[in-house]
Coordinates of C-alpha atoms in Angstrom, one line a residue:
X854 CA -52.7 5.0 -77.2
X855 CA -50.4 3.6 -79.8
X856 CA -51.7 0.6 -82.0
X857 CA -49.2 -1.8 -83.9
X858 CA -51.0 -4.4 -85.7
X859 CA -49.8 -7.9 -85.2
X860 CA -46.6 -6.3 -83.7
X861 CA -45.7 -6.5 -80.1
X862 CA -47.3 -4.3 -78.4
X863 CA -46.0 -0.7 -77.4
X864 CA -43.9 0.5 -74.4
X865 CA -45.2 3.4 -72.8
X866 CA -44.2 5.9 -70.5
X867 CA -45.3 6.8 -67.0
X868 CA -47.8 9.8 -68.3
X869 CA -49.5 6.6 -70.7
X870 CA -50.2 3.9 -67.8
X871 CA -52.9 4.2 -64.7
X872 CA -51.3 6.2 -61.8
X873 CA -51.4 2.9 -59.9
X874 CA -48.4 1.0 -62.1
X875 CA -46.1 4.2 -62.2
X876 CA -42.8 4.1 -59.8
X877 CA -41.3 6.3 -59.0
X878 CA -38.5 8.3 -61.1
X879 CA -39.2 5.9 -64.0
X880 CA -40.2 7.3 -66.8
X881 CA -40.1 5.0 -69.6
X882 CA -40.5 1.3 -70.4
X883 CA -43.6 0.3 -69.2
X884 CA -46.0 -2.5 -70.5
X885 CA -49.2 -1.8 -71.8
X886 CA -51.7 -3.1 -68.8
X887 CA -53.6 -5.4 -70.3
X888 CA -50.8 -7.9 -71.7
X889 CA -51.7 -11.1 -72.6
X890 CA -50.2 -14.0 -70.6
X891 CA -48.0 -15.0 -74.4
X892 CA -46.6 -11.0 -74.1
X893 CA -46.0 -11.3 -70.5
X894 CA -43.6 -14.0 -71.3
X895 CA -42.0 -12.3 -74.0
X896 CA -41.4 -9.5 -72.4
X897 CA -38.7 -11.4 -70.5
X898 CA -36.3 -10.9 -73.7
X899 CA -37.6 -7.5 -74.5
X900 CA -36.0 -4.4 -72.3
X901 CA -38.6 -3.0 -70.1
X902 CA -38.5 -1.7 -66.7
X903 CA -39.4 -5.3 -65.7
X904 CA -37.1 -7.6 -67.7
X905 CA -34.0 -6.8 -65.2
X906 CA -36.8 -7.1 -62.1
X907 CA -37.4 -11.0 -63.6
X908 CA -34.1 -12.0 -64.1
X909 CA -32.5 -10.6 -61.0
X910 CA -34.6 -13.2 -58.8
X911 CA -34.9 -16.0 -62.0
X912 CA -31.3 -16.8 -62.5
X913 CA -30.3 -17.3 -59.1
X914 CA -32.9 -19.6 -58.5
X915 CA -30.5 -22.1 -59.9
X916 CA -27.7 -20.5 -58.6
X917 CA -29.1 -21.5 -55.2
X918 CA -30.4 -24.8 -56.0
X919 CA -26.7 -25.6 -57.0
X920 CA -25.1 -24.8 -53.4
X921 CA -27.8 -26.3 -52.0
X922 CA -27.7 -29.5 -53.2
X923 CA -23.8 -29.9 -52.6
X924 CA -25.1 -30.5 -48.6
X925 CA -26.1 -34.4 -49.8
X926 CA -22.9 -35.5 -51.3
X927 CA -20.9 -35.0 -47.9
X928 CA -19.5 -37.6 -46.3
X929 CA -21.7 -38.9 -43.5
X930 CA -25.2 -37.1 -44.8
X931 CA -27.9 -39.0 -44.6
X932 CA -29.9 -39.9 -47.3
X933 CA -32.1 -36.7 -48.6
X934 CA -35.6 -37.9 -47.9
X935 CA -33.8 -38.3 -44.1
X936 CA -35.8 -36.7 -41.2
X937 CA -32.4 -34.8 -40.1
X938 CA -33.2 -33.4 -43.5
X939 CA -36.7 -32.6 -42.9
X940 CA -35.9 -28.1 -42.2
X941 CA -33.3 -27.6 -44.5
X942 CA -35.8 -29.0 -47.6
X943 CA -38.6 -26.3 -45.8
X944 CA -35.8 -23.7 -46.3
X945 CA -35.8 -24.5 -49.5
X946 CA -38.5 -24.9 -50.5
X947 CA -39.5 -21.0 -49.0
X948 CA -36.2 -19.6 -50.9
X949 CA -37.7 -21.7 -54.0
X950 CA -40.8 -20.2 -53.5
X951 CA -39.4 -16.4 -52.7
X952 CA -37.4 -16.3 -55.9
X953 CA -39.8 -17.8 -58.5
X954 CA -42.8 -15.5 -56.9
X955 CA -40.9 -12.7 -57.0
X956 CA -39.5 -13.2 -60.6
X957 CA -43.4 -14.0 -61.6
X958 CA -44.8 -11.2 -60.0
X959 CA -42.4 -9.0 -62.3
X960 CA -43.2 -10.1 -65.1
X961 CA -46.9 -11.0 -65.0
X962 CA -47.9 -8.4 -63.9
X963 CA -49.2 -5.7 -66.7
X964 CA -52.0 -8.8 -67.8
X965 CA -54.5 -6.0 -65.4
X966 CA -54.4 -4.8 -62.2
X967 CA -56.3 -6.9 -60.6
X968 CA -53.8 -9.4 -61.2
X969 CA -51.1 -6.4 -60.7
X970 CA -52.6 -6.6 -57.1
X971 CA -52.6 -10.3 -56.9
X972 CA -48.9 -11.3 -57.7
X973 CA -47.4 -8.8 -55.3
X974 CA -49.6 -10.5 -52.9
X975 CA -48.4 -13.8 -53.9
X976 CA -44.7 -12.2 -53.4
X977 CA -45.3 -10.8 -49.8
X978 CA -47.0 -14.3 -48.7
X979 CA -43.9 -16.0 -49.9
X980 CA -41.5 -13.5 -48.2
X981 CA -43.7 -14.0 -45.1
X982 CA -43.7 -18.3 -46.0
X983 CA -39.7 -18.3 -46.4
X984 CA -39.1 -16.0 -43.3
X985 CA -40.5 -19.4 -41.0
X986 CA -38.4 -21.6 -43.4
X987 CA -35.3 -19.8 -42.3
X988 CA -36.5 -20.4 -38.6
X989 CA -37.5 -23.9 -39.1
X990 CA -33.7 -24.4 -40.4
X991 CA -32.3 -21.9 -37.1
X992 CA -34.1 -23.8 -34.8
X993 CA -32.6 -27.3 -35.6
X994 CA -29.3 -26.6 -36.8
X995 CA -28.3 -23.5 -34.6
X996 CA -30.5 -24.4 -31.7
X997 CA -28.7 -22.8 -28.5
X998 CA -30.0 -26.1 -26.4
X999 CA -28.4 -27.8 -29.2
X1000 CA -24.8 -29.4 -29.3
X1001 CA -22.8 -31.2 -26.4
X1002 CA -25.0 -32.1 -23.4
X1003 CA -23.1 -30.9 -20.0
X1004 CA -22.9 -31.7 -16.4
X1005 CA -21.1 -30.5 -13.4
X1006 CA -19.7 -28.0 -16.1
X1007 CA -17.5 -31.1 -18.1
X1008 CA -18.2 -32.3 -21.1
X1009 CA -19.1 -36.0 -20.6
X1010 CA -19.6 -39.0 -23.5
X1011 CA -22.3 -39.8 -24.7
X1012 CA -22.0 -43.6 -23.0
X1013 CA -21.6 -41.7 -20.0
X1014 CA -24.8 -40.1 -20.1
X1015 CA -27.0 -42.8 -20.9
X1016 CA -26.6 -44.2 -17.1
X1017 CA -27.5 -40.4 -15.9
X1018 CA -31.2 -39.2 -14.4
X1019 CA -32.5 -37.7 -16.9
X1020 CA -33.0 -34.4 -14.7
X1021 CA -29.1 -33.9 -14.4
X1022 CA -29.0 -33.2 -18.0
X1023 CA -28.2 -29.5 -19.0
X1024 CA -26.3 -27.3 -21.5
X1025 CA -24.1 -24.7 -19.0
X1026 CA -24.2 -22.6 -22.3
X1027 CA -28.0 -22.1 -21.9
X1028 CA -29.6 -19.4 -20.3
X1029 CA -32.4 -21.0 -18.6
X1030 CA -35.2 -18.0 -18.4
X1031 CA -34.9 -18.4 -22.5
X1032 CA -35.8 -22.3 -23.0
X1033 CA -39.3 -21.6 -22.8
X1034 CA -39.1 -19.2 -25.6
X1035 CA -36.9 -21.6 -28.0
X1036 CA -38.4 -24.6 -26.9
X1037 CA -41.9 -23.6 -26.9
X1038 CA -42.6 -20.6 -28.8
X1039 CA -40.2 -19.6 -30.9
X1040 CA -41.3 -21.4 -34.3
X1041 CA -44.8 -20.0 -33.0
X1042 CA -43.9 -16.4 -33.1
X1043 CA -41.8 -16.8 -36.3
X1044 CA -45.3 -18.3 -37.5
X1045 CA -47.7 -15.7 -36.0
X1046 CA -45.2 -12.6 -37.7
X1047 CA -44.9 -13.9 -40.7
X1048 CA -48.7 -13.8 -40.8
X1049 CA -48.4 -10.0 -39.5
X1050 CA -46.4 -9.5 -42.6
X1051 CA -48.8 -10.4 -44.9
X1052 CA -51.4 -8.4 -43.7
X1053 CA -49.0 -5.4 -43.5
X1054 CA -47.4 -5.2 -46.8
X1055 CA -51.2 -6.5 -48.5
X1056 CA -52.6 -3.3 -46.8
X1057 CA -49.6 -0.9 -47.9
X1058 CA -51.0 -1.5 -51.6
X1059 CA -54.1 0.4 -50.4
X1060 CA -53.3 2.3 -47.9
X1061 CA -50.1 4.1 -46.7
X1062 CA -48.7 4.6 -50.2
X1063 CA -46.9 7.2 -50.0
X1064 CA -44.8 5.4 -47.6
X1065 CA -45.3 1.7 -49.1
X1066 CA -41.2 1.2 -49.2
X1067 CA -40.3 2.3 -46.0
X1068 CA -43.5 0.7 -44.6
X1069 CA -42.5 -2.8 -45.8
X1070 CA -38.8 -2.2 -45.6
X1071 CA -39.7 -2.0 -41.7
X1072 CA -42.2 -4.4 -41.7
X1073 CA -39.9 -7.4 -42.5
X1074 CA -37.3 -6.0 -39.8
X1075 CA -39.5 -7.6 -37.6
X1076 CA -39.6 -11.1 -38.7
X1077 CA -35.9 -11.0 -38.8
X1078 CA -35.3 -10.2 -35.5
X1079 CA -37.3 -13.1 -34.3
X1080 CA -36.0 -15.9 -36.5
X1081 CA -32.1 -15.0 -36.1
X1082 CA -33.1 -14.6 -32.2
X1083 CA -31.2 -18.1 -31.9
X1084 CA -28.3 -17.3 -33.7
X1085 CA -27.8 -13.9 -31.4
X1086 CA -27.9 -16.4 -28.9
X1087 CA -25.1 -18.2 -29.8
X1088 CA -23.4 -14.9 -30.9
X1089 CA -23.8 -14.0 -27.1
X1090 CA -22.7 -16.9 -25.6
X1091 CA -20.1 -19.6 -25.9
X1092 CA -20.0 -22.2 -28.8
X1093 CA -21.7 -25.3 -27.6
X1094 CA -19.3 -27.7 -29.4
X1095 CA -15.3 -28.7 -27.7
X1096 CA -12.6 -26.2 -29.0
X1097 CA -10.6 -28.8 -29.8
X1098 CA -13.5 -30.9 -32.3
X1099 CA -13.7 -31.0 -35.8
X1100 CA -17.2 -29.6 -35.3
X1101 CA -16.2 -26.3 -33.4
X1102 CA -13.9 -25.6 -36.5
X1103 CA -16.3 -26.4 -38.9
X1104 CA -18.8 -23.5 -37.2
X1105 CA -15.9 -20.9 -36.9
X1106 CA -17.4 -19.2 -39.9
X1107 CA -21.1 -19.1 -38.7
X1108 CA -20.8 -15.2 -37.2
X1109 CA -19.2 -14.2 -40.2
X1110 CA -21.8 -15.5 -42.8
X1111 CA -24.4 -14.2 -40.4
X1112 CA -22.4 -10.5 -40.5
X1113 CA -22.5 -10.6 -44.1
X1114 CA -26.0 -12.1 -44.5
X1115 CA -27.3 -8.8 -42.3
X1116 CA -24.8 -6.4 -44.6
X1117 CA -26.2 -7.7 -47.8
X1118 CA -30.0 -7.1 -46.1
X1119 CA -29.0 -3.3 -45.1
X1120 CA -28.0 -2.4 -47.9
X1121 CA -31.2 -3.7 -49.9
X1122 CA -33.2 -2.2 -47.6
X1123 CA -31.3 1.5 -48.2
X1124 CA -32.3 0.8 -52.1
X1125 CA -35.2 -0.2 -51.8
X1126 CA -36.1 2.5 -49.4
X1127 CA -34.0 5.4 -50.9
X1128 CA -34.8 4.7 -54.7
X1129 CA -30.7 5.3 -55.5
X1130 CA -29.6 5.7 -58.5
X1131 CA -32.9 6.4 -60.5
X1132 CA -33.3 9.0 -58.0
X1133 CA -30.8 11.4 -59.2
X1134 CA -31.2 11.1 -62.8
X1135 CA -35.1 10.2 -63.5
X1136 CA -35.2 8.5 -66.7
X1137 CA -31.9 7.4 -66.7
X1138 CA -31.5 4.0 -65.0
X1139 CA -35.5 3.0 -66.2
X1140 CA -34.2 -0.6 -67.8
X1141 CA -31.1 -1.3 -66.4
X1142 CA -29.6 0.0 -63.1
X1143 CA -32.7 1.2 -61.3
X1144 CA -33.1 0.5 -57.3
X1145 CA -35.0 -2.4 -57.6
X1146 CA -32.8 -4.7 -59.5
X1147 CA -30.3 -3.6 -57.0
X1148 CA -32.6 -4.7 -54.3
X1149 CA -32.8 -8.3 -55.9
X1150 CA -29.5 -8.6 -56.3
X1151 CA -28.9 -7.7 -52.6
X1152 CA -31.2 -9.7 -51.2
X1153 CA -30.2 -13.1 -53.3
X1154 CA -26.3 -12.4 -51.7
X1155 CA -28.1 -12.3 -48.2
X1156 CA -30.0 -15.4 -49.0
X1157 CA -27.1 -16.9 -50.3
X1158 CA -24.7 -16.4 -46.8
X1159 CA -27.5 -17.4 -45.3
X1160 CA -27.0 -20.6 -46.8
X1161 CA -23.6 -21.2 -46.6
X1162 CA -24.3 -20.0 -42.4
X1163 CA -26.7 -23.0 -42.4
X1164 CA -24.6 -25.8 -44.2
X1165 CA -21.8 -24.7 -41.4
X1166 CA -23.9 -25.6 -38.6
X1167 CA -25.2 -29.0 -40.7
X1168 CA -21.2 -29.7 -41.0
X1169 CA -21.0 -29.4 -37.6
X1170 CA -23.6 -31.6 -36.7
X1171 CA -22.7 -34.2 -39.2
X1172 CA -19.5 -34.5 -37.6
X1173 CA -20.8 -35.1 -34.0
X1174 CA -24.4 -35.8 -35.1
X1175 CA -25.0 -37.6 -31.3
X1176 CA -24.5 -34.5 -29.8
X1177 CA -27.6 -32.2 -31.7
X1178 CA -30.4 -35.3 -31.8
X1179 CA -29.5 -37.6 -28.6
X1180 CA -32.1 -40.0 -28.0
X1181 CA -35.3 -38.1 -26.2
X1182 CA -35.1 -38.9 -22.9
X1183 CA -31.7 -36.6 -22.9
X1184 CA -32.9 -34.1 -24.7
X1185 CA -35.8 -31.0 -24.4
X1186 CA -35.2 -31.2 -28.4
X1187 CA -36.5 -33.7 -29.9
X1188 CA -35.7 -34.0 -33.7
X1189 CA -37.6 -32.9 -36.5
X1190 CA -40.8 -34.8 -37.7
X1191 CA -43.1 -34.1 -40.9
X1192 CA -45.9 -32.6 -38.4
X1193 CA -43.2 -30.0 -36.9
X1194 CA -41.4 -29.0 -40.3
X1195 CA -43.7 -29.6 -43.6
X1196 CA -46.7 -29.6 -41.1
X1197 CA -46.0 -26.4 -39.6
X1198 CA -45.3 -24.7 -43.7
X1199 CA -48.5 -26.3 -44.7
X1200 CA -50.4 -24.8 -41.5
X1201 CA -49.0 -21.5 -42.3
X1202 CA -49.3 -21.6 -46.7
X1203 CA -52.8 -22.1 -45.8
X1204 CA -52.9 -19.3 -43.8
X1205 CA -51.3 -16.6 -46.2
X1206 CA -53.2 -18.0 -49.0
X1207 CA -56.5 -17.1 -47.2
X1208 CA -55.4 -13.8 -46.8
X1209 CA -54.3 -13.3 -50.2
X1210 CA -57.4 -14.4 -51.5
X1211 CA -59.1 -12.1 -49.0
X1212 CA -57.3 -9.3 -50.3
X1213 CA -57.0 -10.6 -54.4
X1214 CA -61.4 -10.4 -53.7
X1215 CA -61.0 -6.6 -52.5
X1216 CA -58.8 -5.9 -55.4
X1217 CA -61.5 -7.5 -57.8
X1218 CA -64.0 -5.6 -56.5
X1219 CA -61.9 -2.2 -56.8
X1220 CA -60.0 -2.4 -60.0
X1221 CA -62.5 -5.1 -62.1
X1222 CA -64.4 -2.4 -63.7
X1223 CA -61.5 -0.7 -64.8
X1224 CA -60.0 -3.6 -65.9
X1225 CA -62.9 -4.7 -68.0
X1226 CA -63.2 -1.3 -69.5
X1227 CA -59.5 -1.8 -70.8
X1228 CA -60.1 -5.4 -72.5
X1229 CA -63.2 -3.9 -74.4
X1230 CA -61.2 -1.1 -75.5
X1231 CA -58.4 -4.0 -76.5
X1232 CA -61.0 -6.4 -78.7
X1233 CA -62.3 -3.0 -80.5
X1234 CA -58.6 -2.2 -81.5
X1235 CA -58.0 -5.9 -82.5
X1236 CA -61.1 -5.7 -85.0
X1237 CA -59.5 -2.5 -86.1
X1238 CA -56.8 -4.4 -87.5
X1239 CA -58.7 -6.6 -89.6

């Protein structure tokens, strides 16, 4: 092992690190494993085969928190601390989380491996957390009981309505063998997957390796499927605002955000599972250019139409804002609350951190010796230098 005194410390390549922090087809750049947390940080303007992994999911942290914000300073918003607010600020607050794990878990992660272990555990619980965000934000703003309330197949005002029984009320959008599952268990099984997740993709570090990628690639198909089960809904069905409102124009763009939001996810899952380009020329692409970065940078652009998707529907709503929220005797949904949107995040961080500390024990248990062999071997080679 190479020794510069007082200089940063080495990069190695994959034949000089543990087996356990080599990927595959790169063959250069790697950090010494026992980094202190000053070089981890460093290391973030120093090419290694995790600088562009830190940055790719870094920088757009604030590229998102700039679109995001924009929703506030529309015409008609509510103020931000605003119930009606209540799931988009859970969405962010799991795409905050996503990113600034993710970016973390890149570039802390050579201090051991126990804490190797620990950060992409961090970075699957927040994938997991930010999945129920996204579903949190579906349910409310694209909602398929949602929108204009209906009866006798006409649209009717909102006055109108008020001097109704409340059982004549339906959407004749709706499919009624479905409103137990959105009104009752949807945020539930967005909740209870997540959780599968976790456990999943925690296991896959131990077990399964050879086919980790594919494994987790797979895994968080699943969650997907669930939480954008309202917006295939509405795909399915007809729009549940007039054709001739401002708010049916301002959704117009909703299926193709949503298109692009599931393009941008296939194609980071074919990187991340094929390992293009590094692939073909092992060695080449180890800084700059490798799968992974691709990955990110896929991912983000998903996250990102995802976004814009949302903010349609919000527009929409904003414009006819009676029709989403009517007052609760017209309406199976009532609207959000801190117990049904921060509530439901809190129930469920607690959850994934349980786990995570479940698994960061195991990994203690299996790589602590190894990693207390390496910092002895480090404070020899410090004395060394004086």
């Amino acid at each position: 092992m190479l020794l510069n005194c007082g200089q940063p410390l080495p990069l190695l390549r994959h034949t000089d690190v543990p087996p356990r922090v080599i990927e595959n087809f790169i063959l250069t750049g790697y950090r010494f494993p026992n980094y202190s947390l000053r070089d981890c940080l460093l290391s973030a303007f120093r090419p290694t085969n995790e600088t562009g992994n830190f940055w790719t999911h870094f920088l757009p942290v604030f590229v998102f928190s700039y679109y995001f914000v924009d929703v506030f300073g529309w015409e008609g918003a509510p103020p931000p601390d605003a119930p009606f607010f209540y799931p988009l600020w859970n969405y962010f607050i799991g795409v905050f989380c996503l990113l600034i794990a993710s970016s973390m878990a890149h570039l802390l992660n050579s201090m051991s491996l126990v804490v190797r272990e620990v950060c992409f555990f961090v970075d699957y619980g927040t994938i997991s957390a930010y999945t129920v965000g996204s579903s949190l934000a579906y349910y409310y703003y694209i909602h398929p009981r949602a929108g204009i309330v209906e009866t006798g197949g006409h649209n009717s005002s909102h006055m109108d309505l008020i001097h109704e029984p409340v059982g004549t009320f339906f959407s004749s959008y709706a499919i009624p063998d479905f409103s137990v599952f959105f009104d009752t268990l949807y945020i539930p099984c967005a909740c209870v997957v997540a959780i599968f997740c976790v456990l999943s993709c925690c296991n896959t570090r131990h077990r399964w390796r050879k086919h980790r990628y594919v494994i987790r690639t797979f895994v968080f198909l699943l969650p997907f499927l669930v939480s954008s089960t309202p917006i295939f809904y509405r795909l399915l069905t007809r729009s549940p605002y007039s054709a001739a409102s401002s708010s049916f124009a301002a959704s117009t763009s909703m299926p193709s955000l949503f298109y692009r939001h599931c393009l941008w996810l296939l194609v980071s899952a074919i990187f991340n599972i094929s390992k293009f380009p590094e692939r073909l020329a092992p060695g080449r692409f180890d800084i700059w250019g490798h799968s992974h970065q691709w990955f990110h940078c896929c991912t983000f652009l998903s996250i990102l139409d995802e976004l814009h998707m949302i903010k349609t529907e919000v527009r929409a709503i904003l414009l006819s804002p009676s029709l989403l929220l009517p007052p609760a005797t017209l309406s199976p949904l009532p609207g959000p609350t801190i117990a049904s949107t921060y509530g439901v995040m809190l129930l469920l961080q607690t959850t994934i951190i349980s786990i995570i500390v479940w698994f960061s024990w195991c990994a203690n248990n299996i790589y602590g010796p190894e990693r207390d062999q390496l910092a002895e071997e480090q404070v020899k080679k410090r004395l060394k230098c004086h």
